[in-house]
Coordinates of C-alpha atoms in Angstrom, one line a residue:
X1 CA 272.6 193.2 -3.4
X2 CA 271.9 189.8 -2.3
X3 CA 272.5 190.3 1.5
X4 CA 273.4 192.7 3.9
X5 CA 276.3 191.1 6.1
X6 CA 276.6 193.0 9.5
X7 CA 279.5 192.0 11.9
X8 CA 278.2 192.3 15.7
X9 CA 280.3 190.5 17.8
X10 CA 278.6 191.5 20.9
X11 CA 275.6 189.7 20.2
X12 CA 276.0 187.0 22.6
X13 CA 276.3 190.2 25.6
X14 CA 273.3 191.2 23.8
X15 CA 271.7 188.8 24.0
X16 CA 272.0 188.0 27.4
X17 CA 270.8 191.2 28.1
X18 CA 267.6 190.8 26.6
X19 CA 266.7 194.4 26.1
X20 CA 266.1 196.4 23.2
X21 CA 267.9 199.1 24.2
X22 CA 271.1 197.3 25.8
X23 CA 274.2 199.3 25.1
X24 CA 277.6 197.0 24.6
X25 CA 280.5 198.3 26.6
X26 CA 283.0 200.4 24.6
X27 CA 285.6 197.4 24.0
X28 CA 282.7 195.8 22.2
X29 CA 281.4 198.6 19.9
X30 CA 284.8 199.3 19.3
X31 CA 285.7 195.8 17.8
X32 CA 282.5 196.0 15.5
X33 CA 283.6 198.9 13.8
X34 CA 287.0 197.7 13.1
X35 CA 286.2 194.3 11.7
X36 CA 283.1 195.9 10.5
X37 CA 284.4 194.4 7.1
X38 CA 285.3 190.8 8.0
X39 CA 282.5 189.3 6.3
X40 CA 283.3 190.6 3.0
X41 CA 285.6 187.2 3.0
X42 CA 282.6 184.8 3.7
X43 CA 280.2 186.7 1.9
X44 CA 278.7 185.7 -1.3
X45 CA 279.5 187.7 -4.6
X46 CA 276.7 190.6 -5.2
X47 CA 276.7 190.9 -1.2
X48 CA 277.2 193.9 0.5
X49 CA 278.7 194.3 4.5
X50 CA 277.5 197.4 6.6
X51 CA 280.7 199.4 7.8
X52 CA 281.7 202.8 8.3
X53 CA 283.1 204.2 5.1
X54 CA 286.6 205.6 4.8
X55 CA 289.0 203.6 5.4
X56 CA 286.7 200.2 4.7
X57 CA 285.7 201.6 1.7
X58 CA 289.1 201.6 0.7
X59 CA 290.2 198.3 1.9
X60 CA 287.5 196.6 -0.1
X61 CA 288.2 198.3 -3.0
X62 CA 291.9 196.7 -3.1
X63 CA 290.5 193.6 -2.3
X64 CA 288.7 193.8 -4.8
X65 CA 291.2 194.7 -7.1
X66 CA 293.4 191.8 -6.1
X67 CA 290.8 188.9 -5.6
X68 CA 287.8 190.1 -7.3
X69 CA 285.6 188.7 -4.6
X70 CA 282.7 191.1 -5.4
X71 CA 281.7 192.5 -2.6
X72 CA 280.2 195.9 -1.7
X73 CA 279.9 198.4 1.2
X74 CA 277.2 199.8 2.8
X75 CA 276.6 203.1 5.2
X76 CA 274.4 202.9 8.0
X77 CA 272.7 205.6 7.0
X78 CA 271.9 204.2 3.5
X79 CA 270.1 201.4 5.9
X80 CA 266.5 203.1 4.6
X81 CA 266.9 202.6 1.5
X82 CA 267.7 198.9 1.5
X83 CA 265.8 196.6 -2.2
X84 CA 263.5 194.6 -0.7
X85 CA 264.9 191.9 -1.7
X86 CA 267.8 191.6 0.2
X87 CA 268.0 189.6 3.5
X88 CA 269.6 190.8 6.5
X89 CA 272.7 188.2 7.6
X90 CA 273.5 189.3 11.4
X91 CA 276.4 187.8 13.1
X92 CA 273.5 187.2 15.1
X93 CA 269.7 188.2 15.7
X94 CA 269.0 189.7 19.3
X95 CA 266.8 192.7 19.9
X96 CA 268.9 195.2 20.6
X97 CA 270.1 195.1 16.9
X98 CA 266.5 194.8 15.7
X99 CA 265.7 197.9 17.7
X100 CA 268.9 199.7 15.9
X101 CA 268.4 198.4 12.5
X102 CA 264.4 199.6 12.9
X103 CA 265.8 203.1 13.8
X104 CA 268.2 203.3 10.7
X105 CA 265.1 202.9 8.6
X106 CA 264.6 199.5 7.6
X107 CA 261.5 197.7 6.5
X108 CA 259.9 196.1 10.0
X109 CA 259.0 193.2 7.7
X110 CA 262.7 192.7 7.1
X111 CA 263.0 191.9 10.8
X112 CA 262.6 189.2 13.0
X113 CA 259.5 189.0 15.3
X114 CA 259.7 189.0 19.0
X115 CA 258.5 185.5 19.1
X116 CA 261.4 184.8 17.1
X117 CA 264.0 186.3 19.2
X118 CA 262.5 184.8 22.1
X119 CA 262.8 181.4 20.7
X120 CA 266.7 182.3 19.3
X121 CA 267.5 183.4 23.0
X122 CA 266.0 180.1 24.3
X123 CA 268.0 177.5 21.6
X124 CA 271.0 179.8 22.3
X125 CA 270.9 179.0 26.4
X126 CA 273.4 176.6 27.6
X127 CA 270.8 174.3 28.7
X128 CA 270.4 173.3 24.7
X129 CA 273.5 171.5 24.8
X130 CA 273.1 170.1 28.7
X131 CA 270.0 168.5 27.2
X132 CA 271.7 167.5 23.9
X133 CA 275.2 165.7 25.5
X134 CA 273.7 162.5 26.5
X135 CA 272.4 162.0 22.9
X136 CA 275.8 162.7 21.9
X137 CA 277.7 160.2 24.4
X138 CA 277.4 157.3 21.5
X139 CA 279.8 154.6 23.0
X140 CA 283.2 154.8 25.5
X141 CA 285.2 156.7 23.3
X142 CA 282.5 159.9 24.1
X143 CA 283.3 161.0 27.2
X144 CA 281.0 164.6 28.7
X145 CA 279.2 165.5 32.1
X146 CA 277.4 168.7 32.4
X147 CA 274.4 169.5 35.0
X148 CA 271.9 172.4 34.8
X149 CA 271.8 173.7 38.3
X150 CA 269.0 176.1 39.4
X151 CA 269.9 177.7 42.8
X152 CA 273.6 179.0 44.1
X153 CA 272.6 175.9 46.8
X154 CA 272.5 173.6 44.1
X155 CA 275.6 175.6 42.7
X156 CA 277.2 174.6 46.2
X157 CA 276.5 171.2 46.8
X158 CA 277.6 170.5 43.0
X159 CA 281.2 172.0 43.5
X160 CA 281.9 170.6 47.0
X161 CA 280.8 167.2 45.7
X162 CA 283.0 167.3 42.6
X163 CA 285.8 168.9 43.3
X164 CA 287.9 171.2 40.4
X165 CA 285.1 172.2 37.9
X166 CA 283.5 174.8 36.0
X167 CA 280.7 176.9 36.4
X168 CA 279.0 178.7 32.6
X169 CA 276.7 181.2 33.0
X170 CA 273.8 179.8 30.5
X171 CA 273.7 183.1 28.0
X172 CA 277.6 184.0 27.6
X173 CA 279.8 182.9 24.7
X174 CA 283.5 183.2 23.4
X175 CA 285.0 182.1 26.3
X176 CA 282.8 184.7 28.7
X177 CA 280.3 183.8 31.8
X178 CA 283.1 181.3 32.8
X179 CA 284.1 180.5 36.6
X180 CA 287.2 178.3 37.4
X181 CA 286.2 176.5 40.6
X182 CA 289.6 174.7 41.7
X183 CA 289.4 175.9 45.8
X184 CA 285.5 175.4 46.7
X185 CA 282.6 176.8 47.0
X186 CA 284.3 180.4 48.2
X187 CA 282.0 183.7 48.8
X188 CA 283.1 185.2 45.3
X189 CA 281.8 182.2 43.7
X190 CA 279.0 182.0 45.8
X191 CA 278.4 185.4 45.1
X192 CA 278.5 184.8 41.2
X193 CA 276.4 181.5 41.2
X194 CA 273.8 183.6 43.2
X195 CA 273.5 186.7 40.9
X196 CA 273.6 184.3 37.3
X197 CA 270.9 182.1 38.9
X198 CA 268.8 185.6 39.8
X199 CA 269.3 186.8 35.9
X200 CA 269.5 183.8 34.2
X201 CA 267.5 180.9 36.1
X202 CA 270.7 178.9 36.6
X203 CA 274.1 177.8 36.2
X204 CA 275.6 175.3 33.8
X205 CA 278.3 173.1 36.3
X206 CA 280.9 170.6 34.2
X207 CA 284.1 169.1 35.5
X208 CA 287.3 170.3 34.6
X209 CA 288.8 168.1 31.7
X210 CA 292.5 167.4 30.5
X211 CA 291.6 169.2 27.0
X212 CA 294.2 167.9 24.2
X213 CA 292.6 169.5 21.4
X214 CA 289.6 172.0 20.6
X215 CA 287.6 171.3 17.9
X216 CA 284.0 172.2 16.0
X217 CA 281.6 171.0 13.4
X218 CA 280.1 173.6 11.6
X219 CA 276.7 173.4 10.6
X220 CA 274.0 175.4 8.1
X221 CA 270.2 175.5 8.5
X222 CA 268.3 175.6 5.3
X223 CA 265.5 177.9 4.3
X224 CA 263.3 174.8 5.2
X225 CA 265.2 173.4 8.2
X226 CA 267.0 171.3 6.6
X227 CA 270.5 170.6 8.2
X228 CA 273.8 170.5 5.7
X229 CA 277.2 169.8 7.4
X230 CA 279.1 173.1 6.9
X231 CA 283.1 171.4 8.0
X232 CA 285.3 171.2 10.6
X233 CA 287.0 173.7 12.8
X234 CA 290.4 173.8 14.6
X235 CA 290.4 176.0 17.4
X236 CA 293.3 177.5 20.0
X237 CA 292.0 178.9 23.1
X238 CA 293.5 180.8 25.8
X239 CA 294.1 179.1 29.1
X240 CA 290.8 181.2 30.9
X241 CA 288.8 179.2 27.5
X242 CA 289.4 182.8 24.9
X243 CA 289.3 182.2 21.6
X244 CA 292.8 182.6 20.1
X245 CA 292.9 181.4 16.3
X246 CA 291.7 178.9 13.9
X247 CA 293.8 176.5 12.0
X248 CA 293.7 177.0 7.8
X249 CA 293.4 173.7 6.6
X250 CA 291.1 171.5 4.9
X251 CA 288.9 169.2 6.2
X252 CA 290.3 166.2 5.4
X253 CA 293.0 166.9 6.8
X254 CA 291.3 168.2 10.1
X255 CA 289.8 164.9 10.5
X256 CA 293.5 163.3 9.6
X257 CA 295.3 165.1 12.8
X258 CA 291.5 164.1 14.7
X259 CA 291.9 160.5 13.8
X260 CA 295.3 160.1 15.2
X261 CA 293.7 160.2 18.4
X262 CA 289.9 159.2 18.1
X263 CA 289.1 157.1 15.1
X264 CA 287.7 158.8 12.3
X265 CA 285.0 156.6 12.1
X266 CA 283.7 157.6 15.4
X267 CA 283.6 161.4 14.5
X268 CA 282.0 160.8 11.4
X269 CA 279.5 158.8 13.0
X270 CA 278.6 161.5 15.7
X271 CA 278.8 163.9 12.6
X272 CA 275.3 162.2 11.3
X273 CA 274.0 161.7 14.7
X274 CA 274.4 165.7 15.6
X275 CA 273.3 166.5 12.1
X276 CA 269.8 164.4 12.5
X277 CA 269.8 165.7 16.2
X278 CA 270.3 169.9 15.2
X279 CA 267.6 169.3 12.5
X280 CA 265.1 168.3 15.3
X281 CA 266.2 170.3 18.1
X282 CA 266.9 173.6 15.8
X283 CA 265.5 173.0 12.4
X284 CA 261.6 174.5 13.4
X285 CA 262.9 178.3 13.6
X286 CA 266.5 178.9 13.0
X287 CA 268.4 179.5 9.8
X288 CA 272.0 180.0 9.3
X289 CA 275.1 178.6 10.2
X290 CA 275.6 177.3 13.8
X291 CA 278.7 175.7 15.5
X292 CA 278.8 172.9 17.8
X293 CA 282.5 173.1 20.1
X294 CA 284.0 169.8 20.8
X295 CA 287.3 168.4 22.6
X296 CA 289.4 165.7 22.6
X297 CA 290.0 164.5 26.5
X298 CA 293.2 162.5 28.0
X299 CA 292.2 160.3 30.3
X300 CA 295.8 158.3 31.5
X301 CA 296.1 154.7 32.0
X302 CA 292.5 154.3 31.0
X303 CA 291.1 152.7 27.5
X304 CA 290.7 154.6 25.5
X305 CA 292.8 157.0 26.7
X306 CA 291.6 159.8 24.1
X307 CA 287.8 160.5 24.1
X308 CA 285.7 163.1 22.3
X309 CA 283.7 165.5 24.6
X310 CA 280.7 166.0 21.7
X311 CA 279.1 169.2 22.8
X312 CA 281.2 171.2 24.6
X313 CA 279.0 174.5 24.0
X314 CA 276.7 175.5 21.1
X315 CA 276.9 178.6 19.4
X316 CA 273.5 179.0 17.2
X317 CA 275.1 182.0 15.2
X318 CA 278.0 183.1 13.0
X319 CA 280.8 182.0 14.6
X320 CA 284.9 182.2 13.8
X321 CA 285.3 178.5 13.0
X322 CA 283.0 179.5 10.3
X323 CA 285.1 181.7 9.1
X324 CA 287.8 180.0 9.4
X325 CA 286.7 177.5 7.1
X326 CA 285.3 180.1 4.3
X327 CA 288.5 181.7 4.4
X328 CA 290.6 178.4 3.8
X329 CA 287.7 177.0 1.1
X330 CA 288.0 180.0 -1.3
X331 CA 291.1 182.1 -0.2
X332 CA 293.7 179.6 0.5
X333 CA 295.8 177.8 -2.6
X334 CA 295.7 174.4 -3.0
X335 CA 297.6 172.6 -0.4
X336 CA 298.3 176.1 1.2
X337 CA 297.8 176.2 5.2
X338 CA 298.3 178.7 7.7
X339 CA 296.4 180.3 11.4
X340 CA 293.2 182.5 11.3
X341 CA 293.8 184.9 14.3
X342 CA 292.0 188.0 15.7
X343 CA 294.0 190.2 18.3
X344 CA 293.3 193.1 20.5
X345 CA 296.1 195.8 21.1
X346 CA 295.9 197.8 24.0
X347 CA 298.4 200.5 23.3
X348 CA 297.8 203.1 20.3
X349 CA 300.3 202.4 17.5
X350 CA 301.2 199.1 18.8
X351 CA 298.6 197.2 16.0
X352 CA 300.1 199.3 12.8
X353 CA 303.6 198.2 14.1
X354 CA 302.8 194.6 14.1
X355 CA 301.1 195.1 11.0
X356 CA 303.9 196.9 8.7
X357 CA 306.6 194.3 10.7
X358 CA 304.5 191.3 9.5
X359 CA 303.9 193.0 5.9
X360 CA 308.0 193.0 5.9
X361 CA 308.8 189.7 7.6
X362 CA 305.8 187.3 6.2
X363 CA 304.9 189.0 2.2
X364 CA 301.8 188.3 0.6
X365 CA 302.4 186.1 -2.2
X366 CA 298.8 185.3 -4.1
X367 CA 298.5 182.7 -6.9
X368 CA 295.5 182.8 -9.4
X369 CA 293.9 185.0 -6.8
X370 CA 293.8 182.4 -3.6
X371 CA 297.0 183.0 -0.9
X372 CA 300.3 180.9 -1.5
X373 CA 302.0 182.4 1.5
X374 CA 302.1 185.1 3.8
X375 CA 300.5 187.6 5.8
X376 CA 297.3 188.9 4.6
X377 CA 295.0 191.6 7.1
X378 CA 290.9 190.5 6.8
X379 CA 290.4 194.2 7.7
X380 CA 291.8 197.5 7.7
X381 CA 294.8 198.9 9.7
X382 CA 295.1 202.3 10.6
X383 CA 297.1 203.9 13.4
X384 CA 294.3 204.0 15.7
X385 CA 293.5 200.1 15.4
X386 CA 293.0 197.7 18.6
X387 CA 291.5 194.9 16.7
X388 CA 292.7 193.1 13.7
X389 CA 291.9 190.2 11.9
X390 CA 294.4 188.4 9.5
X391 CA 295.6 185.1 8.2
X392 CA 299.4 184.0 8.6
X393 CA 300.6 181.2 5.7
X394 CA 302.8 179.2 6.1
X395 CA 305.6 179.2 3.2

């Protein structure tokens, strides 16, 4: 094989953690192992994705029946016996996975070093895209205020002075390590601001934007550093800042539904400007794909009313949008559009009932092996699913 695609969503917990040994909470192991296979759609032909076998197994062997995307499983157990010359593709390098990949067997040269990590831990702090926003800001129609704040005084003084606003904690991600500050500077939050700043060194403090529309540019890092524009990414998010879904749509006409609020020339001008600026800030020790979340802000009775927020968060990993995009590149038909969602079910039974109903309402229809229509599951469903993954097309 090529390379080894491992789906570990809680990297960014991980992460944040810092420790070899960190154990994710069972929500989060949970979700790895049933969307253990999702990278089989963004994955390169002769690439494998580690899963538990059974029912994956059989999932990618339709799959591959029906798209012929050429993609193989791979046991953790088989982990030992890896060809040497296949490289490791993470959602995301932190040590706890080094620690469990080292323990399944694999090569120690295959592996990151510690310097390494430390250096992925430090790009990946919030304080990476505090520093890079001002860059970012390129003329009025760039809007974008964010502060690093190092004590819970600092915290303090920042939200009484502001008003409404939002506190990050600096190693969180998907919509975690968030704190809504609409009533002031209250014990809870006082409470929160003092234990991040104690773990993390600080507290990342923005004010609360009228948010129109999410969006992302998706970025690669070369085996040299250099810096290739990946596409764009259309983004739903729940009111508390979840993720929720991805639009399925090329990027043309992303920037097209973009443009009819910020002129395209200005997004493609901050595309170059965060492409030179990733290469510098990132280009020295990270490979792989990375995102950079964005939003278009309202501001009423002003001009311009519509402004892009440039760097919203960065997430220096595999990320959703990009699969998002891989999935409408090489899956979707031409002109074909449609939602990229993941959901959680809390009940048992509940996810194979929205599965077969969708499977009867929304059919799969598949031209010349890409999706016309339809409903099509990214992963296996089984009576004992909480998590799936799937794209919805429109007719």
């Amino acid at each position: 094989m090529r390379a080894l695609h491992i789906f570990n969503p809680e990297h960014d917990m991980a992460l944040a953690n810092g420790e070899a040994n960190y154990m994710a909470p069972a929500s989060a192991r949970r979700m790895a192992a049933e969307l253990a296979s999702l990278p089989a759609w963004y994955a390169e032909p002769g690439d494998a994705v580690l899963a538990p076998s059974a029912y994956h197994l059989d999932f990618l062997r339709a799959a591959e029946e029906r798209f012929g995307h050429g993609v193989s499983l791979l046991t953790e157990p088989e982990l030992g016996g890896l060809d040497g010359r296949t490289r490791l593709s993470p959602w995301g390098w932190n040590p706890a996975l080094k620690r469990r990949l080292a323990d399944a067997g694999v090569d120690p040269g295959k592996l990151p070093s510690d310097h390494l990590l430390a250096r992925l831990r430090e790009g990946a702090h919030r304080l990476s895209a505090v520093e890079l926003l001002p860059r970012l800001r390129l003329d009025e129609r760039f809007c974008g205020r964010s502060v690093y704040l190092r004590t819970a005084d600092e915290c303090g003084a920042f939200v009484e002075r502001g008003g409404p606003c939002l506190l990050k904690a600096p190693l969180s991600g998907s919509g975690k390590g968030l704190n809504w500050c609409a009533g002031g500077f209250t014990p809870p939050v006082a409470g929160w601001c003092a234990r991040v700043c104690a773990e993390q060194g600080g507290v990342v403090g923005e004010p609360i934007y009228n948010n129109v529309q999410d969006f992302a540019m998706e970025f690669r890092v070369g085996g040299r550093g250099e810096v290739a524009f990946a596409g764009y990414s259309l983004f739903r998010t729940s009111g508390s800042g979840m993720y929720a879904g991805n639009a399925l749509m090329s990027d043309g006409r992303i920037l097209s539904l973009l443009s009819a609020l910020v002129p395209a020339e200005a997004i493609e001008r901050l595309r170059a400007v965060l492409t030179d600026a990733i290469e510098e800030t990132f280009g020295g020790y990270y490979r792989g794909y990375l995102g950079v979340d964005m939003m278009v802000c309202r501001f009423p009775g002003a001009s311009p009313e519509y402004r892009v927020h440039p760097c919203v968060e960065i997430n220096l990993r595999m990320n959703m949008g990009v699969v998002a995009r891989r999935v409408a590149d090489r899956w979707l038909a031409p002109g074909a559009e449609g939602e990229f969602r993941v959901t959680y079910s809390p009940k048992p039974g509940e996810a194979m009932e929205e599965h077969r109903r969708m499977e009867r309402e929304r059919p799969l229809l598949t031209e010349g092996g890409r999706v016309r229509s339809g409903y099509m599951p990214l992963v296996p469903v089984t009576p004992d699913t909480r998590y799936r993954a799937f794209v919805l097309v429109a007719r």
